[in-house]
Coordinates of C-alpha atoms in Angstrom, one line a residue:
Chain A
X279 CA -43.4 51.5 -65.7
X280 CA -42.9 54.1 -68.4
X281 CA -45.9 55.3 -70.4
X282 CA -44.5 57.2 -73.3
X283 CA -47.9 58.4 -74.4
X284 CA -48.1 60.3 -71.1
X285 CA -44.4 61.1 -71.2
X286 CA -44.1 59.8 -67.6
X287 CA -42.9 57.0 -65.4
X288 CA -44.9 55.4 -62.7
X289 CA -44.2 53.3 -59.5
X290 CA -46.5 50.3 -59.0
X291 CA -48.9 52.2 -56.7
X292 CA -49.3 55.2 -59.0
X293 CA -49.5 53.0 -62.1
X294 CA -52.5 51.2 -60.6
X295 CA -54.1 54.5 -59.7
X296 CA -53.5 55.7 -63.3
X297 CA -55.3 52.7 -64.6
X298 CA -58.3 53.2 -62.2
X299 CA -58.4 56.9 -63.1
X300 CA -58.3 56.3 -66.8
X301 CA -61.1 53.8 -66.6
X302 CA -63.2 56.1 -64.3
X303 CA -62.5 59.0 -66.7
X304 CA -63.7 57.0 -69.7
X305 CA -66.8 55.8 -67.9
X306 CA -67.7 59.4 -66.8
X307 CA -66.8 61.3 -70.0
X308 CA -68.5 58.8 -72.3
X309 CA -71.5 58.2 -69.9
X310 CA -70.9 54.4 -69.9
X311 CA -72.3 53.3 -66.6
X312 CA -74.7 54.4 -63.8
X313 CA -74.2 53.2 -60.2
X314 CA -77.4 51.2 -60.3
X315 CA -76.7 49.3 -63.5
X316 CA -76.7 45.6 -63.6
X317 CA -73.4 44.9 -65.4
X318 CA -72.3 41.8 -67.3
X319 CA -68.6 41.6 -68.2
X320 CA -67.6 39.5 -71.2
X321 CA -64.7 37.5 -69.8
X322 CA -62.3 35.6 -72.1
X323 CA -59.7 34.8 -69.4
X324 CA -57.2 37.1 -71.1
X325 CA -55.6 40.2 -69.6
X326 CA -58.1 42.8 -70.8
X327 CA -61.3 41.2 -69.7
X328 CA -60.0 40.2 -66.3
X329 CA -58.4 43.7 -65.9
X330 CA -61.7 45.5 -66.7
X331 CA -63.7 43.3 -64.4
X332 CA -61.2 43.9 -61.6
X333 CA -61.0 47.7 -62.3
X334 CA -64.8 48.0 -62.3
X335 CA -64.9 46.4 -58.8
X336 CA -62.0 48.5 -57.6
X337 CA -63.8 51.7 -58.8
X338 CA -66.9 50.6 -56.9
X339 CA -69.2 48.9 -59.4
X340 CA -70.9 45.5 -59.0
X341 CA -70.4 43.2 -62.0
X342 CA -71.0 39.6 -62.9
X343 CA -68.9 37.9 -65.6
X344 CA -69.9 35.7 -68.6
X345 CA -67.4 33.1 -69.9
X346 CA -68.1 31.6 -73.2
X347 CA -66.5 28.2 -74.0
X348 CA -65.5 28.3 -77.7
X349 CA -64.2 24.7 -77.8
X350 CA -60.8 25.8 -79.2
X351 CA -58.9 22.8 -77.6
X352 CA -56.4 23.4 -74.8
X353 CA -56.5 27.1 -75.4
X354 CA -60.2 27.3 -74.4
X355 CA -59.6 24.9 -71.4
X356 CA -56.9 27.1 -70.0
X357 CA -58.8 30.3 -70.7
X358 CA -61.9 28.9 -68.8
X359 CA -59.7 27.9 -65.9
X360 CA -58.3 31.4 -65.6
X361 CA -61.7 33.0 -65.7
X362 CA -63.1 30.6 -63.1
X363 CA -60.1 31.0 -60.8
X364 CA -60.5 34.8 -60.9
X365 CA -64.2 34.6 -60.0
X366 CA -63.8 31.9 -57.3
X367 CA -61.0 33.7 -55.5
X368 CA -63.0 36.9 -55.3
X369 CA -66.4 35.3 -54.7
X370 CA -67.8 36.7 -58.0
X371 CA -70.7 35.3 -60.0
X372 CA -69.5 33.9 -63.4
X373 CA -72.2 32.9 -65.9
X374 CA -71.0 30.2 -68.3
X375 CA -72.1 29.3 -71.8
X376 CA -70.4 26.4 -73.6
X377 CA -70.7 26.4 -77.4
X378 CA -70.1 22.6 -77.8
X379 CA -72.4 21.6 -74.9
X380 CA -75.1 24.2 -75.4
X381 CA -75.1 24.6 -79.2
X382 CA -73.5 21.4 -80.5
X383 CA -70.4 22.8 -82.3
X384 CA -67.0 24.3 -81.6
X385 CA -65.4 27.2 -83.4
X386 CA -62.7 25.3 -85.4
X387 CA -65.1 22.7 -86.9
X388 CA -68.2 24.9 -87.0
X389 CA -66.3 27.6 -88.9
X390 CA -65.1 25.0 -91.4
X391 CA -68.6 23.5 -91.9
X392 CA -70.1 26.9 -92.3
X393 CA -67.2 28.0 -94.7
X394 CA -66.5 31.0 -92.5
X395 CA -63.0 32.1 -91.4
X396 CA -62.7 31.2 -87.7
X397 CA -62.4 34.8 -86.4
X398 CA -65.6 35.7 -88.2
X399 CA -67.6 32.7 -86.8
X400 CA -66.2 33.4 -83.4
X401 CA -67.0 37.1 -83.3
X402 CA -70.5 36.5 -84.6
X403 CA -71.1 33.8 -81.9
X404 CA -69.7 35.9 -79.1
X405 CA -71.8 39.0 -80.0
X406 CA -74.9 36.8 -80.2
X407 CA -74.4 34.9 -77.0
X408 CA -73.4 38.0 -75.0
X409 CA -76.5 39.8 -76.2
X410 CA -78.6 36.8 -75.4
X411 CA -77.2 36.3 -71.9
X412 CA -77.7 40.0 -71.1
X413 CA -81.3 39.8 -72.3
X414 CA -82.1 36.6 -70.4
X415 CA -80.2 37.6 -67.3
X416 CA -81.8 41.1 -67.1
X417 CA -78.5 42.9 -67.3
X418 CA -78.5 46.6 -68.3
X419 CA -75.1 46.7 -70.0
X420 CA -72.5 44.4 -71.4
X421 CA -68.9 45.5 -70.7
X422 CA -66.1 44.3 -73.0
X423 CA -62.3 44.5 -72.5
X424 CA -61.4 46.2 -75.8
X425 CA -58.4 48.4 -75.2
X426 CA -57.0 51.3 -77.1
X427 CA -54.8 49.1 -79.2
X428 CA -57.8 47.0 -80.2
X429 CA -59.9 49.9 -81.1
X430 CA -57.2 51.7 -83.0
X431 CA -56.4 48.6 -85.0
X432 CA -60.1 48.0 -85.8
X433 CA -60.4 51.7 -86.8
X434 CA -57.4 51.4 -89.0
X435 CA -58.9 48.3 -90.7
X436 CA -62.2 50.1 -91.2
X437 CA -60.5 53.2 -92.5
X438 CA -58.1 51.2 -94.8
X439 CA -61.3 49.8 -96.5
X440 CA -63.5 52.8 -95.8
X441 CA -66.2 50.6 -94.4
X442 CA -68.5 53.4 -93.8
X443 CA -71.1 51.3 -92.0
X444 CA -68.6 49.9 -89.6
X445 CA -67.1 53.4 -89.1
X446 CA -70.6 54.6 -88.2
X447 CA -70.9 52.2 -85.3
X448 CA -67.4 51.9 -84.0
X449 CA -68.1 53.7 -80.7
X450 CA -67.0 53.1 -77.1
X451 CA -70.7 53.2 -76.1
X452 CA -73.5 51.7 -78.0
X453 CA -76.9 52.5 -76.4
X454 CA -79.5 49.8 -75.9
X455 CA -81.6 49.7 -79.0
X456 CA -83.8 47.4 -81.0
X457 CA -83.4 44.5 -78.7
X458 CA -79.6 44.9 -78.3
X459 CA -78.3 45.6 -74.8
X460 CA -76.1 48.7 -74.1
X461 CA -72.4 47.9 -74.7
X462 CA -69.4 49.8 -73.4
X463 CA -65.6 49.6 -73.5
X464 CA -64.2 51.1 -70.4
X465 CA -60.5 50.3 -71.4
X466 CA -60.4 52.6 -74.4
X467 CA -58.0 54.9 -72.6
X468 CA -55.5 52.1 -71.8
X469 CA -53.1 50.3 -74.1
X470 CA -52.5 46.5 -74.0
X471 CA -49.1 47.0 -72.5
X472 CA -50.8 48.7 -69.6
X473 CA -53.6 46.2 -69.1
X474 CA -50.9 43.4 -69.0
X475 CA -48.9 45.3 -66.5
X476 CA -52.0 46.0 -64.5
X477 CA -52.7 42.2 -64.2
X478 CA -49.1 41.4 -63.2
X479 CA -49.1 44.1 -60.5
X480 CA -52.5 43.0 -59.2
X481 CA -51.5 39.3 -59.2
X482 CA -54.1 38.4 -61.7
X483 CA -53.3 35.1 -63.5
X484 CA -54.4 35.4 -67.2
X485 CA -54.3 33.5 -70.4
X486 CA -51.0 34.7 -72.0
X487 CA -51.3 32.8 -75.3
X488 CA -52.8 34.4 -78.3
X489 CA -55.7 32.5 -79.7
X490 CA -54.2 29.8 -82.1
X491 CA -57.0 30.5 -84.6
X492 CA -56.0 34.2 -85.0
X493 CA -52.6 33.5 -86.5
X494 CA -52.1 35.5 -89.7
X495 CA -55.2 37.6 -88.8
X496 CA -55.1 41.0 -90.6
X497 CA -56.0 42.7 -87.3
X498 CA -52.6 41.7 -86.0
X499 CA -51.0 43.3 -89.1
X500 CA -52.8 46.5 -88.4
X501 CA -51.6 46.5 -84.8
X502 CA -48.0 46.0 -86.0
X503 CA -48.4 48.9 -88.4
X504 CA -49.8 51.2 -85.7
X505 CA -47.1 50.1 -83.2
X506 CA -44.4 51.2 -85.7
X507 CA -46.1 54.7 -85.9
X508 CA -46.5 54.8 -82.1
X509 CA -42.8 54.2 -81.6
X510 CA -42.1 57.1 -84.0
X511 CA -44.7 59.4 -82.4
X512 CA -45.9 58.4 -78.9
X513 CA -49.6 59.2 -78.5
X514 CA -50.5 58.5 -82.2
X515 CA -52.9 55.7 -81.4
X516 CA -54.7 57.8 -78.8
X517 CA -55.0 60.8 -81.1
X518 CA -56.1 58.5 -84.0
X519 CA -58.9 57.0 -82.0
X520 CA -60.1 59.9 -80.0
X521 CA -59.6 62.3 -82.9
X522 CA -62.0 60.0 -84.8
X523 CA -64.6 60.1 -82.1
X524 CA -64.3 63.9 -81.8
X525 CA -64.1 65.0 -85.4
X526 CA -65.1 62.2 -87.8
X527 CA -67.3 59.5 -86.3
X528 CA -70.6 61.4 -86.7
X529 CA -70.0 61.8 -90.4
X530 CA -70.5 58.1 -90.8
X531 CA -73.6 57.6 -88.6
X532 CA -76.3 57.8 -91.4
X533 CA -75.2 54.4 -92.8
X534 CA -75.2 52.7 -89.4
X535 CA -78.6 54.1 -88.5
X536 CA -80.3 53.1 -91.7
X537 CA -79.1 49.6 -91.0
X538 CA -80.4 49.5 -87.5
X539 CA -83.9 50.7 -88.6
X540 CA -84.4 47.6 -90.7
X541 CA -84.1 45.0 -88.0
X542 CA -86.8 42.4 -87.1
X543 CA -86.8 39.4 -84.8
X544 CA -85.2 36.1 -85.7
X545 CA -87.9 33.5 -86.3
X546 CA -85.8 30.9 -84.4
X547 CA -84.4 32.7 -81.4
X548 CA -85.9 36.1 -81.3
X549 CA -82.6 38.0 -81.7
X550 CA -82.6 41.2 -83.7
X551 CA -81.7 40.5 -87.3
X552 CA -82.2 42.1 -90.8
X553 CA -83.3 38.7 -92.2
X554 CA -85.8 36.1 -91.2
X555 CA -83.3 33.9 -89.4
X556 CA -80.3 35.5 -87.6
X557 CA -76.7 34.8 -88.6
X558 CA -76.0 32.8 -85.5
X559 CA -78.9 30.4 -86.0
X560 CA -77.8 30.0 -89.6
X561 CA -74.3 29.3 -88.4
X562 CA -75.6 26.7 -85.9
X563 CA -77.5 24.9 -88.6
X564 CA -74.6 24.8 -91.0
X565 CA -72.1 23.9 -88.2
X566 CA -74.3 21.1 -86.8
X567 CA -75.6 19.9 -90.1
X568 CA -79.2 20.5 -88.9
X569 CA -81.8 18.7 -90.9
X570 CA -84.0 21.8 -91.2
X571 CA -82.5 24.0 -93.9
X572 CA -83.2 27.7 -93.8
X573 CA -82.7 30.3 -96.5
X574 CA -79.0 30.8 -96.6
X575 CA -76.9 33.2 -98.5
X576 CA -78.6 36.4 -97.7
X577 CA -76.5 39.1 -99.2
X578 CA -73.9 40.6 -96.9
X579 CA -74.7 38.4 -93.9
X580 CA -72.6 35.3 -94.4
Chain B
X278 CA -42.1 43.2 -113.8
X279 CA -44.6 41.8 -111.4
X280 CA -47.4 44.1 -110.2
X281 CA -48.9 42.2 -107.3
X282 CA -51.8 44.8 -107.0
X283 CA -52.9 43.7 -110.5
X284 CA -51.9 40.1 -109.8
X285 CA -49.9 40.0 -113.1
X286 CA -46.5 40.1 -114.6
X287 CA -45.5 42.3 -117.6
X288 CA -42.8 42.3 -120.2
X289 CA -41.2 45.7 -120.9
X290 CA -43.4 46.6 -123.7
X291 CA -46.6 45.8 -121.9
X292 CA -45.5 47.4 -118.7
X293 CA -44.9 50.7 -120.5
X294 CA -48.4 50.3 -122.0
X295 CA -49.8 49.6 -118.6
X296 CA -48.3 52.9 -117.3
X297 CA -49.7 54.9 -120.2
X298 CA -53.1 53.3 -119.9
X299 CA -53.3 53.9 -116.1
X300 CA -52.3 57.6 -116.6
X301 CA -54.8 58.0 -119.5
X302 CA -57.5 56.3 -117.4
X303 CA -56.8 58.7 -114.4
X304 CA -56.9 61.7 -116.7
X305 CA -60.2 60.6 -118.3
X306 CA -62.1 59.3 -115.3
X307 CA -61.1 62.2 -113.1
X308 CA -61.5 64.8 -115.8
X309 CA -57.9 66.1 -115.4
X310 CA -56.9 67.6 -118.7
X311 CA -58.5 68.8 -122.0
X312 CA -56.6 68.5 -125.3
X313 CA -56.2 72.3 -125.6
X314 CA -54.9 72.9 -122.0
X315 CA -51.6 74.7 -121.6
X316 CA -49.9 72.4 -119.1
X317 CA -47.1 73.1 -116.7
X318 CA -45.4 70.1 -115.1
X319 CA -43.8 70.7 -111.7
X320 CA -40.4 68.9 -112.3
X321 CA -38.1 68.0 -109.4
X322 CA -35.7 65.8 -111.4
X323 CA -36.9 62.7 -109.5
X324 CA -38.5 59.7 -111.1
X325 CA -42.2 60.7 -110.6
X326 CA -42.0 64.2 -112.1
X327 CA -39.9 63.1 -115.1
X328 CA -42.2 60.0 -115.6
X329 CA -45.3 62.1 -115.6
X330 CA -43.9 64.6 -118.0
X331 CA -42.8 61.8 -120.4
X332 CA -46.1 60.0 -120.0
X333 CA -48.1 63.1 -120.9
X334 CA -46.1 63.6 -124.0
X335 CA -46.4 59.9 -124.9
X336 CA -50.2 60.1 -124.5
X337 CA -50.3 63.1 -126.8
X338 CA -50.4 66.2 -124.6
X339 CA -48.1 69.2 -125.0
X340 CA -46.5 70.3 -121.7
X341 CA -43.8 72.6 -120.4
X342 CA -41.8 72.0 -117.2
X343 CA -41.0 74.1 -114.2
X344 CA -37.9 73.4 -112.2
X345 CA -37.5 75.1 -108.9
X346 CA -34.0 75.4 -107.4
X347 CA -34.3 75.0 -103.7
X348 CA -30.6 75.5 -102.8
X349 CA -30.2 72.2 -101.0
X350 CA -26.5 71.8 -101.8
X351 CA -25.3 69.1 -104.1
X352 CA -28.8 67.4 -104.0
X353 CA -30.3 70.4 -105.8
X354 CA -27.5 70.8 -108.2
X355 CA -27.8 67.2 -109.3
X356 CA -31.6 67.3 -109.5
X357 CA -31.5 70.5 -111.7
X358 CA -29.0 68.7 -114.0
X359 CA -31.4 65.8 -114.4
X360 CA -34.3 68.0 -115.2
X361 CA -32.3 70.1 -117.7
X362 CA -30.9 67.1 -119.4
X363 CA -34.4 65.5 -119.8
X364 CA -35.8 68.7 -121.3
X365 CA -32.8 69.4 -123.6
X366 CA -32.6 65.9 -125.0
X367 CA -36.3 66.1 -126.0
X368 CA -36.4 69.8 -127.1
X369 CA -38.8 70.7 -124.3
X370 CA -39.3 74.1 -122.6
X371 CA -38.2 74.1 -119.0
X372 CA -39.0 77.2 -117.0
X373 CA -36.6 77.7 -114.1
X374 CA -37.0 79.6 -110.8
X375 CA -34.1 79.6 -108.4
X376 CA -35.0 80.3 -104.7
X377 CA -31.5 81.6 -103.7
X378 CA -31.1 83.8 -106.9
X379 CA -34.7 85.0 -107.2
X380 CA -35.8 85.2 -103.6
X381 CA -32.6 85.5 -101.6
X382 CA -32.7 82.3 -99.5
X383 CA -32.3 78.6 -99.7
X384 CA -34.4 75.9 -97.9
X385 CA -31.9 74.8 -95.2
X386 CA -31.0 78.3 -94.0
X387 CA -34.4 79.9 -94.7
X388 CA -36.3 77.2 -92.8
X389 CA -33.9 77.7 -89.9
X390 CA -34.3 81.4 -89.8
X391 CA -38.0 81.2 -90.1
X392 CA -38.1 78.4 -87.4
X393 CA -40.0 76.1 -89.7
X394 CA -39.2 72.4 -90.3
X395 CA -37.5 72.2 -93.8
X396 CA -40.2 70.1 -95.3
X397 CA -42.8 72.7 -94.3
X398 CA -40.9 75.6 -95.7
X399 CA -40.1 73.7 -98.8
X400 CA -43.7 72.6 -99.5
X401 CA -45.0 76.1 -98.9
X402 CA -42.4 77.6 -101.2
X403 CA -43.1 75.0 -103.9
X404 CA -46.9 75.5 -103.9
X405 CA -46.5 79.3 -104.0
X406 CA -44.0 79.4 -106.8
X407 CA -45.8 76.8 -108.9
X408 CA -49.0 78.7 -108.6
X409 CA -47.2 82.0 -109.4
X410 CA -45.4 80.5 -112.4
X411 CA -48.7 79.2 -113.7
X412 CA -50.5 82.5 -113.3
X413 CA -47.7 84.5 -114.9
X414 CA -47.1 82.0 -117.7
X415 CA -50.8 81.7 -118.6
X416 CA -50.9 78.0 -117.9
X417 CA -54.4 76.3 -117.4
X418 CA -53.2 73.6 -115.2
X419 CA -50.3 72.5 -113.0
X420 CA -49.4 68.8 -113.1
X421 CA -47.5 67.2 -110.2
X422 CA -45.9 63.8 -110.0
X423 CA -47.6 62.6 -106.8
X424 CA -48.0 58.8 -107.1
X425 CA -50.3 56.3 -105.3
X426 CA -47.7 55.8 -102.6
X427 CA -47.5 59.5 -101.9
X428 CA -51.2 60.1 -101.8
X429 CA -51.9 57.0 -99.7
X430 CA -49.2 58.1 -97.2
X431 CA -50.5 61.7 -97.0
X432 CA -54.0 60.3 -96.6
X433 CA -52.8 58.0 -93.8
X434 CA -51.2 61.0 -92.0
X435 CA -54.3 63.1 -92.4
X436 CA -56.5 60.2 -91.1
X437 CA -54.2 59.4 -88.2
X438 CA -54.6 63.0 -87.0
X439 CA -58.1 63.4 -88.4
X440 CA -57.2 66.7 -90.1
X441 CA -60.6 67.2 -91.4
X442 CA -59.6 70.4 -93.4
X443 CA -56.8 68.6 -95.2
X444 CA -59.0 65.5 -95.8
X445 CA -61.5 67.9 -97.5
X446 CA -59.0 69.0 -100.1
X447 CA -56.9 65.9 -100.6
X448 CA -58.1 65.3 -104.2
X449 CA -56.4 64.2 -107.4
X450 CA -58.0 67.2 -109.1
X451 CA -58.3 70.7 -107.6
X452 CA -60.3 73.0 -109.9
X453 CA -59.0 76.5 -110.6
X454 CA -60.5 78.8 -108.0
X455 CA -59.9 82.0 -106.1
X456 CA -56.7 82.7 -108.0
X457 CA -55.2 79.2 -107.7
X458 CA -54.6 77.3 -110.9
X459 CA -56.1 73.9 -111.5
X460 CA -53.9 71.2 -110.1
X461 CA -53.9 67.5 -111.1
X462 CA -52.1 64.3 -110.2
X463 CA -52.1 61.9 -113.2
X464 CA -49.9 59.3 -111.4
X465 CA -52.4 58.4 -108.7
X466 CA -53.0 55.0 -110.3
X467 CA -49.3 54.1 -110.3
X468 CA -47.0 53.2 -107.4
X469 CA -43.5 54.5 -106.9
X470 CA -42.0 51.1 -107.8
X471 CA -43.8 51.4 -111.1
X472 CA -42.7 55.0 -111.9
X473 CA -39.1 54.0 -111.1
X474 CA -39.3 51.0 -113.4
X475 CA -40.9 53.2 -116.0
X476 CA -38.0 55.6 -116.0
X477 CA -35.5 52.7 -116.2
X478 CA -37.2 51.2 -119.1
X479 CA -37.6 54.5 -120.9
X480 CA -33.9 55.3 -120.3
X481 CA -34.8 58.4 -118.2
X482 CA -31.9 59.4 -115.9
X483 CA -33.4 60.7 -112.7
X484 CA -32.3 61.8 -109.2
X485 CA -32.2 58.6 -107.2
X486 CA -31.3 60.1 -103.8
X487 CA -34.0 61.0 -101.3
X488 CA -33.8 64.6 -100.3
X489 CA -31.3 64.9 -97.4
X490 CA -33.6 67.2 -95.5
X491 CA -36.4 64.6 -95.4
X492 CA -34.6 62.2 -93.2
X493 CA -36.8 61.2 -90.2
X494 CA -39.8 62.8 -91.9
X495 CA -43.0 61.3 -90.6
X496 CA -44.3 60.9 -94.2
X497 CA -41.6 58.2 -94.7
X498 CA -42.8 56.4 -91.6
X499 CA -46.4 56.4 -92.9
X500 CA -45.1 54.9 -96.2
X501 CA -43.3 52.1 -94.3
X502 CA -46.4 51.3 -92.3
X503 CA -48.5 51.1 -95.5
X504 CA -45.9 49.1 -97.3
X505 CA -46.1 46.5 -94.5
X506 CA -49.9 46.3 -95.0
X507 CA -49.5 46.1 -98.8
X508 CA -47.2 43.1 -98.5
X509 CA -49.8 41.4 -96.3
X510 CA -52.7 42.4 -98.7
X511 CA -51.7 43.6 -102.2
X512 CA -54.0 46.3 -103.4
X513 CA -54.5 47.8 -99.9
X514 CA -53.1 51.2 -100.9
X515 CA -55.2 51.4 -104.0
X516 CA -58.3 50.5 -102.1
X517 CA -57.5 52.9 -99.2
X518 CA -57.0 55.9 -101.5
X519 CA -59.7 55.2 -104.1
X520 CA -62.1 54.1 -101.4
X521 CA -61.6 57.4 -99.7
X522 CA -62.3 59.3 -102.9
X523 CA -65.5 57.2 -103.5
X524 CA -67.0 56.9 -100.1
X525 CA -65.5 59.4 -97.6
X526 CA -63.9 62.4 -99.2
X527 CA -67.1 64.4 -99.7
X528 CA -67.9 64.1 -96.0
X529 CA -65.0 66.4 -95.3
X530 CA -65.6 69.1 -98.0
X531 CA -67.5 71.6 -95.8
X532 CA -64.3 72.5 -93.8
X533 CA -62.2 72.9 -97.0
X534 CA -64.8 75.0 -98.6
X535 CA -65.3 77.4 -95.7
X536 CA -61.6 78.0 -95.7
X537 CA -61.5 78.8 -99.4
X538 CA -64.3 81.3 -99.1
X539 CA -62.3 83.5 -96.8
X540 CA -59.3 84.2 -99.1
X541 CA -58.1 87.6 -100.2
X542 CA -55.0 88.8 -102.1
X543 CA -51.6 89.1 -100.4
X544 CA -50.7 92.8 -100.1
X545 CA -47.1 92.0 -101.2
X546 CA -47.4 89.6 -104.1
X547 CA -51.1 89.3 -104.9
X548 CA -51.3 85.6 -104.2
X549 CA -54.5 84.2 -102.5
X550 CA -54.2 84.2 -98.8
X551 CA -56.4 84.2 -95.7
X552 CA -54.3 87.0 -94.1
X553 CA -53.0 90.3 -95.3
X554 CA -49.6 88.9 -96.3
X555 CA -49.2 85.4 -97.7
X556 CA -47.2 82.7 -95.9
X557 CA -44.6 82.7 -98.6
X558 CA -43.9 86.5 -98.4
X559 CA -43.7 86.1 -94.6
X560 CA -41.2 83.2 -95.0
X561 CA -39.1 85.4 -97.4
X562 CA -39.0 88.2 -94.9
X563 CA -38.0 86.0 -92.0
X564 CA -35.5 84.0 -94.1
X565 CA -33.8 87.0 -95.6
X566 CA -34.1 89.2 -92.5
X567 CA -35.9 91.8 -94.4
X568 CA -36.0 95.2 -92.7
X569 CA -39.8 95.5 -93.3
X570 CA -41.5 93.5 -90.6
X571 CA -45.0 92.3 -91.2
X572 CA -47.6 90.9 -88.9
X573 CA -46.3 87.5 -88.1
X574 CA -47.8 84.7 -86.1
X575 CA -51.2 84.5 -87.5
X576 CA -52.8 81.4 -86.0
X577 CA -52.5 78.3 -88.0
X578 CA -50.4 79.8 -90.8
X579 CA -46.8 79.5 -89.6

């Protein structure tokens, strides 16, 4: 396995050690986890979330998983099977929330009814339900499987549009605050090629398909653009992301902080929100055609 | 001529008007030029510099040109011919500086002798000699032909590496300061496809070849990456560059300003420099093997 960013080749054994070391380094340097933390891993059934769960256990942490059923046809069925098989084989606890069963809608039809693009409805639902599960389950921290490619692509999108509020909170560690649990991304030092290889070498069966709703997603275009740069100059993605954290991120915190100050509790579910009713509860109402209309169309939150 | 960024098609007449209007708008909004300014246009013989010279005259400004002979074989010969022909046909004044004749070296061999990459030696020489010509000729402002594609690609490179000092001074207008003339970029609202079309429609014969030294240049890779994004979302380059100016640029000015404060005069040529001898004089000495060695290797300035 060659890792051009590190200008080195690795045998299977040392590649697995590299992955563990990079995750341990990220956790330590960025102060992500304490040994006594109750950890909840957001598990999609894909390579990144299963790899991060496995890596945390390998490094010595205890962690439960949370699988969220999004109702995206066969894709969701297969993803759920992968997540369940991983947990069952290892005797791990997997919490499950099913959007159709528990909230009465699925992403494809819910997004359509709410006139949102699917990736937006999906991201909003995931953030909300992860936060809620962490609060209700008494977890200290939510772990997500975002890798270096993901973070660099999101950063590229935020920079292309100079979304100064998003730039202010694009951090690998978000502290617990205002009712949100702490959130950390231990894979930020690993690329997606590495997390895929990690799963293969560890015999982890994961959902290989891309989500069918993500086709034509701008995020994938940003990844392609950065991949072209990475081929030209290996290490570019790493420098782009970690250079941002070291030298630019703080310049954008004022916007993110002023937004956080203004949060109250959703009158329906109690989640932190800038309005009276949180975006997820409004999505649920539009997606399920609830008979109780609420004030919709709050600026910047649809 | 379709301009997808503006979601419109133009006939020849209205396309030329669009170009004039965009340049006039940039000049006005960014306070680039006053009617009484003595203007010096940095002319390479390529589409951008000839287009901006022509556009300034069309809009009603007076402007002289400066052609810099870089000694890059047949490429420089042809470029010089284009610049001279443009000036002669229109009865314009073209100042000429020839690097081999006036300073004893050309870019290919000089860069090699000084152990610099050619684009670095070239950029440094151009900036120095434009500044010097403006000072000596009593010009108020130097105009360069940087277009939107150039500026977006430079910005992308600066952002990829989070070069906070460069980000602090990547502006379409740099005021006169500390011995540097005012510098402006009136083409920042036009892409390179537009400046090329402008030249064709106006019958301006320009150097079509890319500089042979620039092959493999990272800057061209950044342009390719942004072009891929632009195809996906027309207007991305414009939003990236103007969003930076509107919402991010000022966050990086402290670094650029602290650098400017520390400038003195070069002991050889009098140009502003952070050291005793400016980078151009040191390049000349290394490139020509001058017998008078000076302190080389000042950190960050080679």
